[in-house]
Tab-separated table of C-alpha atoms and ligand atoms in Angstrom:
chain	number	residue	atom	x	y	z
A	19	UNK	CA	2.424	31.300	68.415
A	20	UNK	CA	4.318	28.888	71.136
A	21	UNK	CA	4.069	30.143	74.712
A	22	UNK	CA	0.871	31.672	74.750
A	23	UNK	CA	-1.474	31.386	77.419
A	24	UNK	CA	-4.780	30.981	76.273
A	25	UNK	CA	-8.152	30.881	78.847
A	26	UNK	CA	-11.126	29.347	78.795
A	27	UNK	CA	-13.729	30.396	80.470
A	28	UNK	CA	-16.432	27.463	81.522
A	29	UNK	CA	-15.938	24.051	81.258
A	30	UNK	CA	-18.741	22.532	80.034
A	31	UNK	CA	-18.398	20.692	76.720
A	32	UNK	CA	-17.866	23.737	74.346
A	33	UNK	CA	-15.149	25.627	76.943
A	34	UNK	CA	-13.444	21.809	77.124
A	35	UNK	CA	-13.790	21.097	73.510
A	36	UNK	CA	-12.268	24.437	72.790
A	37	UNK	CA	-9.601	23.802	75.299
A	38	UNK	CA	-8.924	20.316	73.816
A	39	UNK	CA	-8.691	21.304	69.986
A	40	UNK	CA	-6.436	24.625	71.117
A	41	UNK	CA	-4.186	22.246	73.157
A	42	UNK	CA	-3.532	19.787	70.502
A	43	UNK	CA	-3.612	22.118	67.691
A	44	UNK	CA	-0.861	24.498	69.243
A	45	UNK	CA	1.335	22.521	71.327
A	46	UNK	CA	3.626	25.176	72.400
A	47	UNK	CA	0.008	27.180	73.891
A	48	UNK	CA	-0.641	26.778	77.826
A	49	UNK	CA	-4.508	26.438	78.032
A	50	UNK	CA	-6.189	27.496	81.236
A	51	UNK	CA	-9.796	26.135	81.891
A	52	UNK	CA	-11.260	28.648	84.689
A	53	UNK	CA	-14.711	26.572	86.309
A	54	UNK	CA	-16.668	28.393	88.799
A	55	UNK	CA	-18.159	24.607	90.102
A	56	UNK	CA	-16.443	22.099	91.622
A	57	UNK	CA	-16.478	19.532	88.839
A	58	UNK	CA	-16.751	19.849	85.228
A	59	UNK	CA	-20.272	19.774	83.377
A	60	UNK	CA	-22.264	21.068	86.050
A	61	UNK	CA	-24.609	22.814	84.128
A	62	UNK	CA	-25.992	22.206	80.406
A	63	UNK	CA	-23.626	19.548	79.495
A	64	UNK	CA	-24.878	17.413	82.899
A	65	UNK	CA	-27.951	17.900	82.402
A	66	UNK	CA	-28.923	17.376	78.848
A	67	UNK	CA	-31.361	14.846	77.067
A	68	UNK	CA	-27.980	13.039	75.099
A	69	UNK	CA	-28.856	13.033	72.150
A	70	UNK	CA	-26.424	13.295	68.818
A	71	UNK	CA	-28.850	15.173	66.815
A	72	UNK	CA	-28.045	14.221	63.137
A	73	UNK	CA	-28.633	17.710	61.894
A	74	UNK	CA	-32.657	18.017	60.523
A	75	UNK	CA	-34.132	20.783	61.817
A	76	UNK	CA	-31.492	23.627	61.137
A	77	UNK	CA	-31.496	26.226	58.582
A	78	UNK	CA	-28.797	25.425	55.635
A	79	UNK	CA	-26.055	27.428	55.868
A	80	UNK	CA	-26.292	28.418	59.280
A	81	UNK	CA	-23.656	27.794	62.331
A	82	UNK	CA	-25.869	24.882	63.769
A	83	UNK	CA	-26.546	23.128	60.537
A	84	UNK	CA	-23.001	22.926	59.569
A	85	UNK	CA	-21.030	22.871	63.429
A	86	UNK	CA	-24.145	19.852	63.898
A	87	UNK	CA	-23.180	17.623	60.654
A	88	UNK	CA	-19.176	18.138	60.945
A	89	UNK	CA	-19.540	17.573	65.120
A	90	UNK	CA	-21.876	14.068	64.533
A	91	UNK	CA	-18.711	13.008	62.669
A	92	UNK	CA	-15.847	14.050	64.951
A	93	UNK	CA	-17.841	13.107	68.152
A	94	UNK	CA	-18.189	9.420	66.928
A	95	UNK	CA	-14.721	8.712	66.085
A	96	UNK	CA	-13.975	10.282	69.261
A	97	UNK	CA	-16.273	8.087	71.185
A	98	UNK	CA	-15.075	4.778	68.909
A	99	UNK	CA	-11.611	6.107	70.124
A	100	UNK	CA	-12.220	6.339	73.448
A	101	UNK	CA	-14.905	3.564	74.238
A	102	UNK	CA	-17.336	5.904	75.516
A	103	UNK	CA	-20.927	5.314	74.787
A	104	UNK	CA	-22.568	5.962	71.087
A	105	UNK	CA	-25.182	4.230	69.868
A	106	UNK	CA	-27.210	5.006	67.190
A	107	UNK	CA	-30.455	3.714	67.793
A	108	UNK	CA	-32.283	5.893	65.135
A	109	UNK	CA	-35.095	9.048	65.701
A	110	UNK	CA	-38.835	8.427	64.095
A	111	UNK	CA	-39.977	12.368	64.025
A	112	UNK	CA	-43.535	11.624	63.616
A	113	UNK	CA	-46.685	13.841	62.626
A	114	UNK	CA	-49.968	12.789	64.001
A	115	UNK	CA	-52.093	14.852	62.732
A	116	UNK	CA	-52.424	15.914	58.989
A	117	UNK	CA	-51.895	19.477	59.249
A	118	UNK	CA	-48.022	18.923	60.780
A	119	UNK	CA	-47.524	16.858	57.522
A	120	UNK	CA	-46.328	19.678	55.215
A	121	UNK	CA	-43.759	20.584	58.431
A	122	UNK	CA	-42.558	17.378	58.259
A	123	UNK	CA	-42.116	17.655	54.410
A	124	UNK	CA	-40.293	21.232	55.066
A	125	UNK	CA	-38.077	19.409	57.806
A	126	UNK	CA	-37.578	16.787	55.327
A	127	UNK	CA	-36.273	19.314	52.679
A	128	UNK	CA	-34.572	20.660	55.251
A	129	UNK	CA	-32.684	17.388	56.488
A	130	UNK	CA	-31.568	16.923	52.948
A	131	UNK	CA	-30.146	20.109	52.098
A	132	UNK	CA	-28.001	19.459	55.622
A	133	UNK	CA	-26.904	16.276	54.387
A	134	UNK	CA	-28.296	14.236	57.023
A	135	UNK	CA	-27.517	10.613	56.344
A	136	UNK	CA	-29.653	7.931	55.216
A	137	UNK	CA	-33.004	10.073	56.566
A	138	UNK	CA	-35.996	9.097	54.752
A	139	UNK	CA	-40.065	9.083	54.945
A	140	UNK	CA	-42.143	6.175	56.188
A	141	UNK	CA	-45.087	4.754	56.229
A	142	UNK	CA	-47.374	3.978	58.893
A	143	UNK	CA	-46.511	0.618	58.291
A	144	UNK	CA	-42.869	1.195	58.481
A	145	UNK	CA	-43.116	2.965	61.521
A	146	UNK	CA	-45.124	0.165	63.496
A	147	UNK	CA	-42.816	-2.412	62.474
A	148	UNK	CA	-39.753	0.315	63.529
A	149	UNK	CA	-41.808	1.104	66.880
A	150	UNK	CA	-44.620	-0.965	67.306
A	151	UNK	CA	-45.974	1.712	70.439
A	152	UNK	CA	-45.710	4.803	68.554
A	153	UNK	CA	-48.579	6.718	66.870
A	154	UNK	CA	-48.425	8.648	64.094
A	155	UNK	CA	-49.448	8.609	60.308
A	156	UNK	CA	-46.193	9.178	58.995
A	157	UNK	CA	-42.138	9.609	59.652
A	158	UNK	CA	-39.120	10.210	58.955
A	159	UNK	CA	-36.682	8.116	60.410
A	160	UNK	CA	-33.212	9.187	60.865
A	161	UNK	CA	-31.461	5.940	61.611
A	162	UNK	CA	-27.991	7.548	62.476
A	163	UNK	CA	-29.060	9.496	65.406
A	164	UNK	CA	-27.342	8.734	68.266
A	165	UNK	CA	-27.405	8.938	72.173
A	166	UNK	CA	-24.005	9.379	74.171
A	167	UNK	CA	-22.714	10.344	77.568
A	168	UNK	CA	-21.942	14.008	77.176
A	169	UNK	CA	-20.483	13.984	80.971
A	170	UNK	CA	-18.230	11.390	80.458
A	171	UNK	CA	-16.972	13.178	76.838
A	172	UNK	CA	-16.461	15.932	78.952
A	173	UNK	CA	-14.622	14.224	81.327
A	174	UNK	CA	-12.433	12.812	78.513
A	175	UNK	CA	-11.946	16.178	76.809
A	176	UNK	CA	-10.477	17.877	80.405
A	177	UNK	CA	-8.339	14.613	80.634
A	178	UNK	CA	-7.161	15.338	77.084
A	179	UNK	CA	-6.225	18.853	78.136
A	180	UNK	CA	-4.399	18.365	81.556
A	181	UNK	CA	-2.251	15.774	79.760
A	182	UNK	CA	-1.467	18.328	77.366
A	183	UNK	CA	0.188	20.411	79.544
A	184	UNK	CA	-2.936	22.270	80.157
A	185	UNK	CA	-4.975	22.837	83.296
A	186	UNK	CA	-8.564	23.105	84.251
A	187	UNK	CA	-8.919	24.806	87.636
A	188	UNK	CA	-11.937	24.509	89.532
A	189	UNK	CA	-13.900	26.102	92.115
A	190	UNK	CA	-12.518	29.543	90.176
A	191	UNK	CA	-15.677	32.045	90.104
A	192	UNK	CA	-14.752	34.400	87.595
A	193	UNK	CA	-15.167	37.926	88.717
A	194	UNK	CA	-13.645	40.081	86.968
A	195	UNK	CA	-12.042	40.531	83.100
A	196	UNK	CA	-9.683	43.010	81.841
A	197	UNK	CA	-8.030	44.201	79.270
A	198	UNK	CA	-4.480	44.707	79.956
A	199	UNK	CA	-1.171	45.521	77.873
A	200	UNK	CA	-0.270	42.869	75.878
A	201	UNK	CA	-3.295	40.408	77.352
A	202	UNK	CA	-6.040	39.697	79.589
A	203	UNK	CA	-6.615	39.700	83.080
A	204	UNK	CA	-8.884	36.992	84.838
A	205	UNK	CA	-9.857	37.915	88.214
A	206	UNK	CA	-11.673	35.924	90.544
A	207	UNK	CA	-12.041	37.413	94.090
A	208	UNK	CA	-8.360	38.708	94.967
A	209	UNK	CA	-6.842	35.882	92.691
A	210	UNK	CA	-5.350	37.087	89.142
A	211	UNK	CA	-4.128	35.341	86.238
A	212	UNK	CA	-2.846	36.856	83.002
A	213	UNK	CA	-3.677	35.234	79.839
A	214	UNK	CA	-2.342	36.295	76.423
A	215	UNK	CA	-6.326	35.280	74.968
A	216	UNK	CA	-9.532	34.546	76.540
A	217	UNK	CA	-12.056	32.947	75.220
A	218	UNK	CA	-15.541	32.643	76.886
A	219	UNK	CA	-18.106	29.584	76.952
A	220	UNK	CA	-20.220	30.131	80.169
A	221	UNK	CA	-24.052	28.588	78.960
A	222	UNK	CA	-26.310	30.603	81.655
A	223	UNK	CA	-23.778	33.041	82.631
A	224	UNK	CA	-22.885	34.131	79.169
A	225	UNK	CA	-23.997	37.187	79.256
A	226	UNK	CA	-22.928	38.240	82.464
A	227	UNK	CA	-19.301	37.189	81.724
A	228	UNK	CA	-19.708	38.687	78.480
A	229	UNK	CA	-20.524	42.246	80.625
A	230	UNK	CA	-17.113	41.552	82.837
A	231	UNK	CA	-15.285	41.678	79.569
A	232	UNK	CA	-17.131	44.732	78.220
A	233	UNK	CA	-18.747	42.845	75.367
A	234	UNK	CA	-21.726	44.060	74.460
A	235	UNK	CA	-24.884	43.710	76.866
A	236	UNK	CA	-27.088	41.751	74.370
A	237	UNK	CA	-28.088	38.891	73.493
A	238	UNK	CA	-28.995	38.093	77.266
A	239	UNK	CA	-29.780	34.875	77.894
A	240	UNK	CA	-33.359	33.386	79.443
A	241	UNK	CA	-32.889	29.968	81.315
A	242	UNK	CA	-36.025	27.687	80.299
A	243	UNK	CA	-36.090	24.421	82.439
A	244	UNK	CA	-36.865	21.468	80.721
A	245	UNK	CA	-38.326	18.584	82.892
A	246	UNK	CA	-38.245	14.957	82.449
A	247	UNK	CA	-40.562	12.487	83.172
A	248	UNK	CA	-38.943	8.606	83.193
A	249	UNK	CA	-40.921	5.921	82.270
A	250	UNK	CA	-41.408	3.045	84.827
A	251	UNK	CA	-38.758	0.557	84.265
A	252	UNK	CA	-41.699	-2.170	83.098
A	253	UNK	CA	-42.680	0.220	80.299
A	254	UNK	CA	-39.560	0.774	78.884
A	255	UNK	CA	-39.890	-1.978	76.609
A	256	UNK	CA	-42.878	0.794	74.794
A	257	UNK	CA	-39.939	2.341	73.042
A	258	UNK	CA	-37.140	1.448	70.736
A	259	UNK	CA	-35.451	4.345	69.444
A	260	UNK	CA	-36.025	7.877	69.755
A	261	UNK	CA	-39.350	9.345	69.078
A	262	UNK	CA	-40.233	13.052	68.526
A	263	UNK	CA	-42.805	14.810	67.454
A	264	UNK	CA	-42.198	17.534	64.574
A	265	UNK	CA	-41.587	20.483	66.232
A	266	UNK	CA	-42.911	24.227	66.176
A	267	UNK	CA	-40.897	26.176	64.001
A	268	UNK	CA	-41.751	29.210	65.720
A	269	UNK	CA	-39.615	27.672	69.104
A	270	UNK	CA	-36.556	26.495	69.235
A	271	UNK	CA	-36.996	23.769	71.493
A	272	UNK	CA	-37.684	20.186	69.744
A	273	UNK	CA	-41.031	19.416	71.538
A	274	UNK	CA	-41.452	16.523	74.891
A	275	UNK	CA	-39.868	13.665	73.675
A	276	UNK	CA	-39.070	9.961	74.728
A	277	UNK	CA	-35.498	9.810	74.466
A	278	UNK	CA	-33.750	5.992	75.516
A	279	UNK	CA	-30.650	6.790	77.641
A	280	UNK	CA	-27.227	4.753	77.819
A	281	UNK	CA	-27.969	3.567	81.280
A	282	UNK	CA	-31.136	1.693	80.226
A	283	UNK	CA	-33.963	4.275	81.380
A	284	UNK	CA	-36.363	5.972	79.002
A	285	UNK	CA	-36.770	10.131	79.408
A	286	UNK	CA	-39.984	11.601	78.368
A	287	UNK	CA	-38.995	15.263	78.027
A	288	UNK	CA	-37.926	18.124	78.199
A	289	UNK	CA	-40.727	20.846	78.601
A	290	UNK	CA	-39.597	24.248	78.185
A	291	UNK	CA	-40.369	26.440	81.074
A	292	UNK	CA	-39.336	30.160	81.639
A	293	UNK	CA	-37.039	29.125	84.737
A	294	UNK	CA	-36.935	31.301	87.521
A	295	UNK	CA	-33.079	31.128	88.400
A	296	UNK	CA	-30.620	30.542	85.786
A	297	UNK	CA	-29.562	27.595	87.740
A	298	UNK	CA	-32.723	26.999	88.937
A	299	UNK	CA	-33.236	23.247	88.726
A	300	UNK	CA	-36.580	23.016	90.269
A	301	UNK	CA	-40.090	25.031	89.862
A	302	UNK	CA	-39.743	26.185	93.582
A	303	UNK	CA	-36.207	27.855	92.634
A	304	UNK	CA	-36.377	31.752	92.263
A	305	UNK	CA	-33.285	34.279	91.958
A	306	UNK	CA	-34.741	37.860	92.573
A	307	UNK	CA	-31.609	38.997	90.499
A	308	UNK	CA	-32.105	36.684	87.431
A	309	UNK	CA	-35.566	37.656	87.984
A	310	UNK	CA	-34.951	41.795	87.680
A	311	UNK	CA	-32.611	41.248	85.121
A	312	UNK	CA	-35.017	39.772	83.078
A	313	UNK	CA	-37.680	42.203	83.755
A	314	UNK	CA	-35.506	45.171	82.647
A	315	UNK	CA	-34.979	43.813	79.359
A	316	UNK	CA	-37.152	45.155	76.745
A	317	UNK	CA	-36.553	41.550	74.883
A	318	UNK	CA	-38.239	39.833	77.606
A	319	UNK	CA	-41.518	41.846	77.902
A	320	UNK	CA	-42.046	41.302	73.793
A	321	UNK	CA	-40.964	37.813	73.833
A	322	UNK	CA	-43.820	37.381	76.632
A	323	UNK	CA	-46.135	39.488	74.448
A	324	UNK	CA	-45.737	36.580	71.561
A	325	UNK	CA	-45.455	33.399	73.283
A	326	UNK	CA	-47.561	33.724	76.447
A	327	UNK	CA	-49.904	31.128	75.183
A	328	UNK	CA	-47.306	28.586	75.220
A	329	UNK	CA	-45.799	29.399	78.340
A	330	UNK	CA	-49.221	28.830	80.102
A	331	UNK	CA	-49.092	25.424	78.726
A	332	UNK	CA	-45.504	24.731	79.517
A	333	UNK	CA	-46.620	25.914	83.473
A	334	UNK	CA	-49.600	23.209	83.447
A	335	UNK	CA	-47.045	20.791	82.533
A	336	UNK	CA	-44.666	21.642	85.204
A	337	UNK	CA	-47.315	21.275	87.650
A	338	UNK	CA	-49.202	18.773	86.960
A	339	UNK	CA	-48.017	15.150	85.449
A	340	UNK	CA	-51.508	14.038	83.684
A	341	UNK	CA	-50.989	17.437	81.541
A	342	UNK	CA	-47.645	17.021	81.109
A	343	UNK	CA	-47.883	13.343	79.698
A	344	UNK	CA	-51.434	14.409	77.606
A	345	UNK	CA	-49.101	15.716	75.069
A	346	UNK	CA	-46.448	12.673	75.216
A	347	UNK	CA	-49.082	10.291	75.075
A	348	UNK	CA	-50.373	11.124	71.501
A	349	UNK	CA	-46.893	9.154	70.378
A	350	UNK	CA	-46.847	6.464	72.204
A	351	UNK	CA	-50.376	6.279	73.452
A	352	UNK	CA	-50.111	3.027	75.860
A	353	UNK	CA	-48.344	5.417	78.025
A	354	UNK	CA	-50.230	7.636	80.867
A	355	UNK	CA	-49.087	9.440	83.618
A	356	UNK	CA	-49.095	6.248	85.815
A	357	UNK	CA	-46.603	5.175	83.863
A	358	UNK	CA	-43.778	7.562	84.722
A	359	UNK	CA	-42.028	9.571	87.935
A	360	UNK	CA	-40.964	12.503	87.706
A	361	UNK	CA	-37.272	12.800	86.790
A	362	UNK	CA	-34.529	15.200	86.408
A	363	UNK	CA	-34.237	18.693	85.042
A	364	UNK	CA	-32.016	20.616	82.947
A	365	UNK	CA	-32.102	24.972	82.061
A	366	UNK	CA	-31.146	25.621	78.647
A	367	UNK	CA	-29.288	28.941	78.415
A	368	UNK	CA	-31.318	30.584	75.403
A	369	UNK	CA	-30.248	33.965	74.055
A	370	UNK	CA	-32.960	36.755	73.776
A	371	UNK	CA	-32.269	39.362	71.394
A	372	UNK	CA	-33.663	43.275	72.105
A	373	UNK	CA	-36.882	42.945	69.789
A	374	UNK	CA	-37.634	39.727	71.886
A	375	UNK	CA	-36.461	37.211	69.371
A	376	UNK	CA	-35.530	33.810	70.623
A	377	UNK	CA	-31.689	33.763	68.726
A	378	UNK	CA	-32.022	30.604	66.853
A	379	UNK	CA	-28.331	30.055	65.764
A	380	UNK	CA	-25.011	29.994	67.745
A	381	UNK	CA	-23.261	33.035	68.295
A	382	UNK	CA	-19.799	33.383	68.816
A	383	UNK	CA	-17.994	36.594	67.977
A	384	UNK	CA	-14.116	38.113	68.688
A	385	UNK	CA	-13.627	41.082	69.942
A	386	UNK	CA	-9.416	41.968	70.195
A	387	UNK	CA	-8.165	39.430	72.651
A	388	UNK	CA	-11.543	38.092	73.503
A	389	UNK	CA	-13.809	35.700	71.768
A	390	UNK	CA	-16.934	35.596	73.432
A	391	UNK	CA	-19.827	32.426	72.607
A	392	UNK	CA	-23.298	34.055	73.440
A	393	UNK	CA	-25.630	31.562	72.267
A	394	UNK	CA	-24.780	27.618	72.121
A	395	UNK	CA	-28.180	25.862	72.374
A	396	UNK	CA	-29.053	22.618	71.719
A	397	UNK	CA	-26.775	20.432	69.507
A	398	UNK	CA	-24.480	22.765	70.768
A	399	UNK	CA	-23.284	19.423	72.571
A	400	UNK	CA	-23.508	17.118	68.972
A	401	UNK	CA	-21.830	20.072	67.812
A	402	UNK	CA	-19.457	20.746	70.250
A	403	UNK	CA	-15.977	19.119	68.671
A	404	UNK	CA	-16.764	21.384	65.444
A	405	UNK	CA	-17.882	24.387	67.443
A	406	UNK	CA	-14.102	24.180	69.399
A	407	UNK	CA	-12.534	23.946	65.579
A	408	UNK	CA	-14.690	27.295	64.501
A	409	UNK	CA	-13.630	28.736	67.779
A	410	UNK	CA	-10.060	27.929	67.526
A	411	UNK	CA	-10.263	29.525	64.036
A	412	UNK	CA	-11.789	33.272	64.899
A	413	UNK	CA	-9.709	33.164	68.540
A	414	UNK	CA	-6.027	31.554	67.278
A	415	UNK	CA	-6.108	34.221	64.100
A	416	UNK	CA	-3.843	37.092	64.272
A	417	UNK	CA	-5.977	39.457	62.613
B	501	FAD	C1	-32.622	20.028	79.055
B	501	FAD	C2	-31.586	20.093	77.980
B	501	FAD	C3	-31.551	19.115	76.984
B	501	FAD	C4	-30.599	19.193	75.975
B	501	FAD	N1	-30.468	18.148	75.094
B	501	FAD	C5	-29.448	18.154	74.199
B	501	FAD	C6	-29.200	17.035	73.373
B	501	FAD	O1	-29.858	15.996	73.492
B	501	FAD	N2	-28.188	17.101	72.453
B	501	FAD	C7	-27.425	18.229	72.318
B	501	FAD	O2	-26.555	18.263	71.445
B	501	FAD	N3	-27.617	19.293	73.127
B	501	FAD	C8	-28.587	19.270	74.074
B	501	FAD	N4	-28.748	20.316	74.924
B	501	FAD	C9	-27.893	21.484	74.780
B	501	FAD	C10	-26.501	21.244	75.351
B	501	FAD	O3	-26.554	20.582	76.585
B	501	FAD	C11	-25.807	22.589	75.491
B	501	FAD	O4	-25.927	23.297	74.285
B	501	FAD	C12	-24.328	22.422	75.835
B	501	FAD	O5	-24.185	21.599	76.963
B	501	FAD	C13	-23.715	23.779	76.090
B	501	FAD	O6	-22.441	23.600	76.632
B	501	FAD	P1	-21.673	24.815	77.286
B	501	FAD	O7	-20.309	24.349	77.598
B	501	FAD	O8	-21.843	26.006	76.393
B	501	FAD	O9	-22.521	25.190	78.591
B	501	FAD	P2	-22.507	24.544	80.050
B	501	FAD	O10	-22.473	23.088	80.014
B	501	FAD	O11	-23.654	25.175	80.758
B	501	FAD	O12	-21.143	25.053	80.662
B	501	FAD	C14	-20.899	26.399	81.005
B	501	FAD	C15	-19.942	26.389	82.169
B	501	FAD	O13	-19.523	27.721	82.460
B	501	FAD	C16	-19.346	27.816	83.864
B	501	FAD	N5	-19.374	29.222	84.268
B	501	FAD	C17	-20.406	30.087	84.160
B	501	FAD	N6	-20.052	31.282	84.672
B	501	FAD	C18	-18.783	31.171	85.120
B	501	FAD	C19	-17.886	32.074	85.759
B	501	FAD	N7	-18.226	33.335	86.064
B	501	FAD	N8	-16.652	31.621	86.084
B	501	FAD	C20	-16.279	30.349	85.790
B	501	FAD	N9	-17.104	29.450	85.199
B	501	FAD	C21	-18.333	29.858	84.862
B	501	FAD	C22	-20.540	27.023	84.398
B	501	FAD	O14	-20.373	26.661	85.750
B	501	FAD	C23	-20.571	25.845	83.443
B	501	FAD	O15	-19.813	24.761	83.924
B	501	FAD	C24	-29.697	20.279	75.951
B	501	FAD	C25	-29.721	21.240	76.971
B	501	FAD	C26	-30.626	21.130	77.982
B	501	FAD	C27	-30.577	22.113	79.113
C-alpha cells in the first residue's frame, strides 16, 4: 500500500534491517525508526563478538537455521557492495576431550542438514597445520565463517533508510503504544506520532515494549553479560582464525571463544553471566527493577533451579581472570591469564519462557497492526538481512 507509515521500534541491526528492506521494498511506505539512545547500535548490535556464524549449531527447520544461512548470503553481498569489512577467516570448533566427540559428530550432522558450506572434519594434523596454537583432537572447520563490523552495517542500513525517504529519530524513549482507529499511536513522554503499522525490535527491552503494546507478558527476557578478555597484542599471532569449543547443547550460548576482530585485536570471550541490569555493562551494575522483575517470574526461579551449577562457574569467571582463562586455555594452551586484559562487555537479551526454558529460536509474531520480535539472539546479527525479509513478510501482509 503507498503512503503508509510504518514504525520501527529500536534501531539496532534487526529494527534497521527491517526498516531498510520495508523502505526499498515499498517505496511509496514512510518508515519511522523510533531509538531511545542517542546513536544507533547502542546495545546488542555494538557490542557483539562479530562474527557471521555460517549456520552449524541450529536445529533444521527452525527460524535461526534458515534466517542464519539466507542472512550469511545477503550480508556478504551487502558488505562486497558497500566495502565494509567481511572476511572469512574460517572457525575450527574443536573437541578436546573424547567424550564431546559424538557432539561434534551431532553438530556435524547438524551443519549439513543446514547446508553450511564447505564444513568438514579434521584431523589433528589438519588442525595444527590450520592453527598451529590450538589444542584439540579433532575439528570441524568451517572455512566460510566470517567476521564483520556489525556497527558500521548498521550505520549503512540507517543511511539506506534516511535516503529513502525514511527517518530514524533518536533520543525518542518510547513510552507508550496504542491502538488507535485506523493505526497506532507511539508515545514518548508528551510527543505522539501515528503510524499506520508498528513493528517492534527492542533486544533487552523487548518485553517491556511488548507490555506497552499489550502483547502478551511472556517470553521475558534475562540479560546475561558476556565478558571479553583481549589477548596482549604480542600474542595475537597464537591465533589464525576463529576457534571454539563445541558447545553445551543444553545453553544457548556458544562457549568462551577467541574470536580475531577487523581492527587487528583478538577477543577471548564471551562468558555468560546472569547480568544484573539489562544494560548493565559491568559486574558492579545493578537495576533493583530489572532485578524484581526477574524475581517475580516463575521462569526465572526454575531456570535457576536447573542451571545454578553453571552460573556459579560463569560468576568465578567474572571475578577472577586465572578462572576465566582456565577454560580458554585448554584451546590454545600457550595462553594464560598474563596474556590478556580485560576487555569489553556485551548483555545478550535472552528470552525466558514460564516453565524456565531458555527460548532457543527467534520469535517474532503479529498481532493486528503490531508485529512484535521477542527473542533475536545470537546470529540474530548474521541473520539480520533475512530476519528484516521474514519480518517484512508477516508485518506488510494484509491478512
Ligand atoms: C556479547 C554478545 C556477542 C554476540 N555475538 C554475536 C555474533 O558474533 N554474531 C551474531 O550474529 N550475533 C551475535 N550476538 C547477537 C547479536 O548481537 C544480537 O542478536 C543482535 O544485535 C540483536 O539486534 P537487535 O536489533 O534485536 O537488538 P539491539 O542491538 O539490542 O537493538 C535494540 C534497540 O532497541 C532500542 N530500544 C529499546 N527499548 C526502546 C524504547 N522503549 N524506545 C526506543 N528504542 C528502544 C535499544 O536502545 C536498542 O538500540 C551477540 C550478542 C552479544 C550480546
Amino acid at each position: 500500500m503507498a503512503d503508509e507509515t510504518i514504525g520501527v521500534v529500536g534501531a539496532g541491526i534487526v529494527g534497521l534491517a527491517t526498516a531498510r528492506e520495508i523502505a526499498l521494498r515499498r517505496p511509496g511506505t514512510r518508515v519511522v525508526v523510533f531509538e531511545k539512545e542517542q546513536r544507533v547500535s547502542q546495545h546488542q548490535t555494538g557490542h557483539n563478538s562479530g562474527v557471521v556464524h555460517a549456520g552449524i549449531y541450529y536445529t533444521p527447520g527452525s527460524l535461526k537455521a534458515d534466517l542464519c544461512v539466507r542472512g550469511v548470503s545477503l550480508l556478504r553481498e551487502y558488505c562486497q557492495d558497500r566495502e565494509l569489512p567481511y572476511r572469512e577467516i574460517g572457525k575450527l570448533v574443536t573437541a578436546v576431550r573424547p567424550d564431546e566427540l559424538g557432539r561434534m559428530e551431532d553438530l556435524y550432522e547438524r551443519a549439513k542438514n543446514n547446508h553450511v558450506p564447505d564444513l568438514r572434519k579434521v584431523s589433528q594434523d589438519e588442525m595444527r597445520e590450520l592453527e598451529p596454537h590450538a589444542a584439540g583432537i579433532a575439528a570441524l572447520h568451517s572455512p566460510r565463517t566470517a567476521i564483520t563490523d556489525y556497527p558500521a552495517i548498521a550505520r549503512e542500513f540507517a543511511k539506506d533508510v534516511t535516503e529513502s525517504g525514511g527517518e530514524v529519530g533518536l533520543g525518542f524513549p518510547v513510552t507508550g503504544i496504542t491502538t488507535v482507529p485506523g493505526g497506532v499511536e507511539v508515545a514518548s513522554g508528551q510527543d505522539r506520532v501515528k503510524v499506520d503499522r508498528l513493528i517492534l525490535c527492542a533486544g533487552l527491552q523487548s518485553d517491556s515494549v511488548a507490555k506497552l503494546a499489550q502483547d502478551g507478558r511472556e517470553p521475558r527476557i534475562v540479560p546475561f553479560r558476556g565478558e571479553y578478555m583481549l589477548l596482549k597484542p604480542d600474542r595475537t599471532h597464537l591465533v589464525r582464525g576463529l576457534i571454539y569449543p563445541v558447545p553445551d547443547p543444553r545453553y544457548p550460548f556458544l562457549g568462551v571463544h577467541f574470536t580475531p576482530r577487523v581492527d587487528g585485536s583478538v577477543e577471548v570471550g564471551p562468558n555468560a553471566v546472569l547480568a544484573l541490569a539489562r544494560e548493565g555493562y559491568t559486574l558492579g551494575r545493578v537495576s533493583p527493577r530489572d532485578l524484581l522483575g526477574l524475581a517475580a517470574y516463575p521462569g526465572s526461579w526454575r531456570m535457576a533451579r536447573r542451571h545454578w551449577r553453571t552460573g556459579v562457574k560463569e560468576y568465578r569467571g567474572a571475578l577472577s581472570t586465572k578462572a576465566f582463562m582456565k577454560d580458554a586455555g585448554r584451546y590454545v594452551p600457550g595462553v594464560g591469564a598474563g596474556d590478556v586484559v580485560r576487555g569489553g562487555a556485551g548483555v545478550r537479551a535472552q528470552a525466558l519462557d514460564r516453565d524456565g526454558t531458555l527460548v532457543d529460536d527467534f520469535r517474532i509474531h503479529r498481532v493486528g497492526r503490531i508485529t512484535a520480535v521477542r527473542n533475536a539472539p545470537s546470529p540474530a546479527a548474521t541473520a539480520s538481512m533475512a530476519i528484516a525479509e521474514h519480518i517484512a513478510d508477516a508485518a506488510l501482509d494484509r491478512e
